[in-house]
mmCIF file of C-alpha atoms in Angstrom:
data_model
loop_
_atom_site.group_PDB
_atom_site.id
_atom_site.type_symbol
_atom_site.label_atom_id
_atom_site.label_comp_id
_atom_site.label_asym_id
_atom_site.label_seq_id
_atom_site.Cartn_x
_atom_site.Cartn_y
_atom_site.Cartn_z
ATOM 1 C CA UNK A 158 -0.406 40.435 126.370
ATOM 2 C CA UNK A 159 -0.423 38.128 129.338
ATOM 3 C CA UNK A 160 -0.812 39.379 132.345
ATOM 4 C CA UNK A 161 1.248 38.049 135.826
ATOM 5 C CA UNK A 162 0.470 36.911 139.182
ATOM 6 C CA UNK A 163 2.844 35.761 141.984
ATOM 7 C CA UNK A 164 2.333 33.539 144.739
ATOM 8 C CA UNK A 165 4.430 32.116 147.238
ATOM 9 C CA UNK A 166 7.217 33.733 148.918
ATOM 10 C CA UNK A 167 7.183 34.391 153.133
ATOM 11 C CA UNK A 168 9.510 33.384 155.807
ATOM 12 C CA UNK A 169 12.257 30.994 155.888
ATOM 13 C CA UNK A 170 15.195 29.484 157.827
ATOM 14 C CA UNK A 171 19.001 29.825 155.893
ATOM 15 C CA UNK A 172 19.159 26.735 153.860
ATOM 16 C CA UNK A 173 15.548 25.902 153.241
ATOM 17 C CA UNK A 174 13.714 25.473 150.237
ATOM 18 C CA UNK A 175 11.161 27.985 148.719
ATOM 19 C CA UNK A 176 8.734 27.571 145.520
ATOM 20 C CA UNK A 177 7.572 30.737 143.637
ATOM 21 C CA UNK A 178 4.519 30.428 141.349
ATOM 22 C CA UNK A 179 4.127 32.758 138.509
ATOM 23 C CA UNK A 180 0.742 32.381 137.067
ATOM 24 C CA UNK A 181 0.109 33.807 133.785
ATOM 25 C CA UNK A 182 -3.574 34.824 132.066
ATOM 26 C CA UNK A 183 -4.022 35.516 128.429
ATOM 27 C CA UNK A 184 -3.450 33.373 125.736
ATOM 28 C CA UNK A 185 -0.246 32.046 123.984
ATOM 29 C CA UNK A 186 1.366 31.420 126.934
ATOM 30 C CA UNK A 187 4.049 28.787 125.516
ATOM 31 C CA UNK A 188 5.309 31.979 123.334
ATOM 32 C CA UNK A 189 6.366 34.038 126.336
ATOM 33 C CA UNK A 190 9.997 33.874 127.982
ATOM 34 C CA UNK A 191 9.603 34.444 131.571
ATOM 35 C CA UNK A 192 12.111 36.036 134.187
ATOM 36 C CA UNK A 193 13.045 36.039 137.406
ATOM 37 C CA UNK A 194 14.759 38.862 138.996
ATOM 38 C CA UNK A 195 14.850 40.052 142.723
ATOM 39 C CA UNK A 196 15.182 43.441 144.382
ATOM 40 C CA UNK A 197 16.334 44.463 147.341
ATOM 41 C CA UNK A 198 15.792 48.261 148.876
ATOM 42 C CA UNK A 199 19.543 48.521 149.196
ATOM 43 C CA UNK A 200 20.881 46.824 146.111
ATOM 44 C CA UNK A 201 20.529 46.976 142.321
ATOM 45 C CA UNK A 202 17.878 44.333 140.632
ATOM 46 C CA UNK A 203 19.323 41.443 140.205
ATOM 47 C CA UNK A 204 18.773 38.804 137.238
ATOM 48 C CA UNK A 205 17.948 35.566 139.121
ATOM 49 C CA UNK A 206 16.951 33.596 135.931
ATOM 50 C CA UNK A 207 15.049 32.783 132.992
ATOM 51 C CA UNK A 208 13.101 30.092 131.085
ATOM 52 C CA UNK A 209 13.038 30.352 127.545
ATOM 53 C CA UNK A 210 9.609 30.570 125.091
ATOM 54 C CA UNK A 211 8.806 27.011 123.224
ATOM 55 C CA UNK A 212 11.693 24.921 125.160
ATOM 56 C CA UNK A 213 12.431 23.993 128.336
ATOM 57 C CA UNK A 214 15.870 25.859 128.297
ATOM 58 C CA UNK A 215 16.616 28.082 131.304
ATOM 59 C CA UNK A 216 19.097 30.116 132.161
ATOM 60 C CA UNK A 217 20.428 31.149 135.463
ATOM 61 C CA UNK A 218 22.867 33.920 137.541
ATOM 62 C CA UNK A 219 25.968 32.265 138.532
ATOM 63 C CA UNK A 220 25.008 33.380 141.929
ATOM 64 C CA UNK A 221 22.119 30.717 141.729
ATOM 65 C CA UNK A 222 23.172 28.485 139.359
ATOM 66 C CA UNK A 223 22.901 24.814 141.258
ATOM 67 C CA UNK A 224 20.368 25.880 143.719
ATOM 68 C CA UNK A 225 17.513 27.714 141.884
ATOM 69 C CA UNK A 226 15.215 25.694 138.939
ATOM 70 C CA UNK A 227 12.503 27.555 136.535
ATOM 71 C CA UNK A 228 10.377 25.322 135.696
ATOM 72 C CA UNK A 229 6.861 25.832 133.551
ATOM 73 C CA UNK A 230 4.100 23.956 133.020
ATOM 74 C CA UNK A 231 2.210 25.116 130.043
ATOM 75 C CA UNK A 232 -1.105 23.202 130.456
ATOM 76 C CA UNK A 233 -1.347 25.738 133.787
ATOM 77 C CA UNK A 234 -0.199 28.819 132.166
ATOM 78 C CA UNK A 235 2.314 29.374 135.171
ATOM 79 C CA UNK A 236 6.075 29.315 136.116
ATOM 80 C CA UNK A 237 7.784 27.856 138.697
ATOM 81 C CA UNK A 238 10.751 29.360 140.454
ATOM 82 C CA UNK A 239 12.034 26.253 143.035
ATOM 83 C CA UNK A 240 14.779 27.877 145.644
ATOM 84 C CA UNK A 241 16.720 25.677 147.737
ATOM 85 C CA UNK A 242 19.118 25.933 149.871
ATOM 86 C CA UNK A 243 18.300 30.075 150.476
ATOM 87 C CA UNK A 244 20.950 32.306 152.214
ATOM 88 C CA UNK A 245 20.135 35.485 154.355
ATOM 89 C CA UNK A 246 21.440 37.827 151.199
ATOM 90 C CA UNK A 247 18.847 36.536 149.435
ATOM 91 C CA UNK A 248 16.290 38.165 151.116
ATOM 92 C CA UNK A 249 14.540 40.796 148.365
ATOM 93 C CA UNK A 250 11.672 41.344 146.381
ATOM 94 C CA UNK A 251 11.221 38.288 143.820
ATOM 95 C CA UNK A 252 9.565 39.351 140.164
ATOM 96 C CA UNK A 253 8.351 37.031 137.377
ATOM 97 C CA UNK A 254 8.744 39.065 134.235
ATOM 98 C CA UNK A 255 6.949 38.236 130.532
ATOM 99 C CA UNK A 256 8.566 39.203 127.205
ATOM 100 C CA UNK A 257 7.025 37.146 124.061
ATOM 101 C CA UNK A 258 9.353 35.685 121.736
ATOM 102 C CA UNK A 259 12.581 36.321 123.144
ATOM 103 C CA UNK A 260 15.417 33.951 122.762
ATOM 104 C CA UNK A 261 17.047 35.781 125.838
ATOM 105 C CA UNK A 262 16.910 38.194 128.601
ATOM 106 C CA UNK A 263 18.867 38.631 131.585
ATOM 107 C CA UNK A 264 18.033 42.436 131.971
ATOM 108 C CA UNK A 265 14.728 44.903 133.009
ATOM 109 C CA UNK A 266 14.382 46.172 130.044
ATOM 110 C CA UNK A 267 14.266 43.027 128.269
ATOM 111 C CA UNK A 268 10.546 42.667 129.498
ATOM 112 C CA UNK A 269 7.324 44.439 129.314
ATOM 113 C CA UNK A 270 5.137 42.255 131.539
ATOM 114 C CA UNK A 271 5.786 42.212 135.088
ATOM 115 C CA UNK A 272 3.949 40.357 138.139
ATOM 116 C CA UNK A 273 3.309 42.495 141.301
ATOM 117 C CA UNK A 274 6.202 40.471 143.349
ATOM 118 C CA UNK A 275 6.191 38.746 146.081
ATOM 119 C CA UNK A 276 8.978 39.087 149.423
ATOM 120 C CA UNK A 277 10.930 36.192 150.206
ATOM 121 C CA UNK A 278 12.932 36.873 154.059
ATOM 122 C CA UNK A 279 15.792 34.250 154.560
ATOM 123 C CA UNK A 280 16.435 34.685 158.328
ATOM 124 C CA UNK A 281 19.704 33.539 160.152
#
C-alpha cells in the first residue's frame, strides 16, 4: 500500500491559481488511481476529480471541469491537482485519495488510501 502526503494549499484571492501536490511512498505507484475530493465543515464531500492508474486519463466534477487539471508524474511518485481560476465556495478541505487498480472512482468509498489534507481558503 502506498501511503499519501499533501502539500500545498493556503490563502488565495477569487480567481487565482492554486497547485496541490500529492506525494505518494511505496512502490507501484503507476498502478494506483488517485482522487481528489474536498470537504467542507458545512457541506457533504465532494468528488473534485480523478486520474486514472497506467494512463493519463482524468476525470473531473462538472463543477470543475475547465478549471481544475490532475496531473501525475510517475518518475516522482506524486500527483498534481492545478486549480485555477478558484471561487470563494471552494474553500474546503482538499484530499488526495489512493485505490490500486481501479478503472474509476468518483466516491469515498471507492478508496482505501487517503492523504492527511490540506485547507485551501478562496477569499473575496
Amino acid at each position: 500500500q502506498v501511503q499519501l502526503v499533501q502539500s500545498g494549499g493556503g490563502l488565495v484571492q477569487v480567481g487565482d491559481s492554486l497547485r496541490l501536490s500529492c506525494a505518494a511512498s511505496g512502490r507501484s505507484f503507476a498502478t494506483y488511481t488517485i482522487g481528489w475530493f474536498r470537504q467542507d465543515p458545512s457541506k457533504e464531500s465532494e468528488f473534485v476529480g480523478a486520474i486514472i492508474w497506467g494512463t493519463t486519463n482524468t476525470d473531473y466534477a462538472d463543477s470543475v471541469r475547465g478549471r481544475f487539471t490532475i496531473f501525475r508524474d510517475n518518475a516522482e511518485n506524486t500527483v498534481y491537482l492545478q486549480m485555477n481560476s478558484l471561487k470563494p465556495e471552494e474553500t474546503a478541505v482538499y484530499y488526495c485519495a489512493a485505490d490500486q487498480f481501479r478503472v474509476r472512482g468518483t466516491r469515498l468509498s471507492d478508496y482505501k488510501t487517503w492523504g492527511q489534507g490540506t485547507q485551501v481558503t478562496v477569499s473575496s
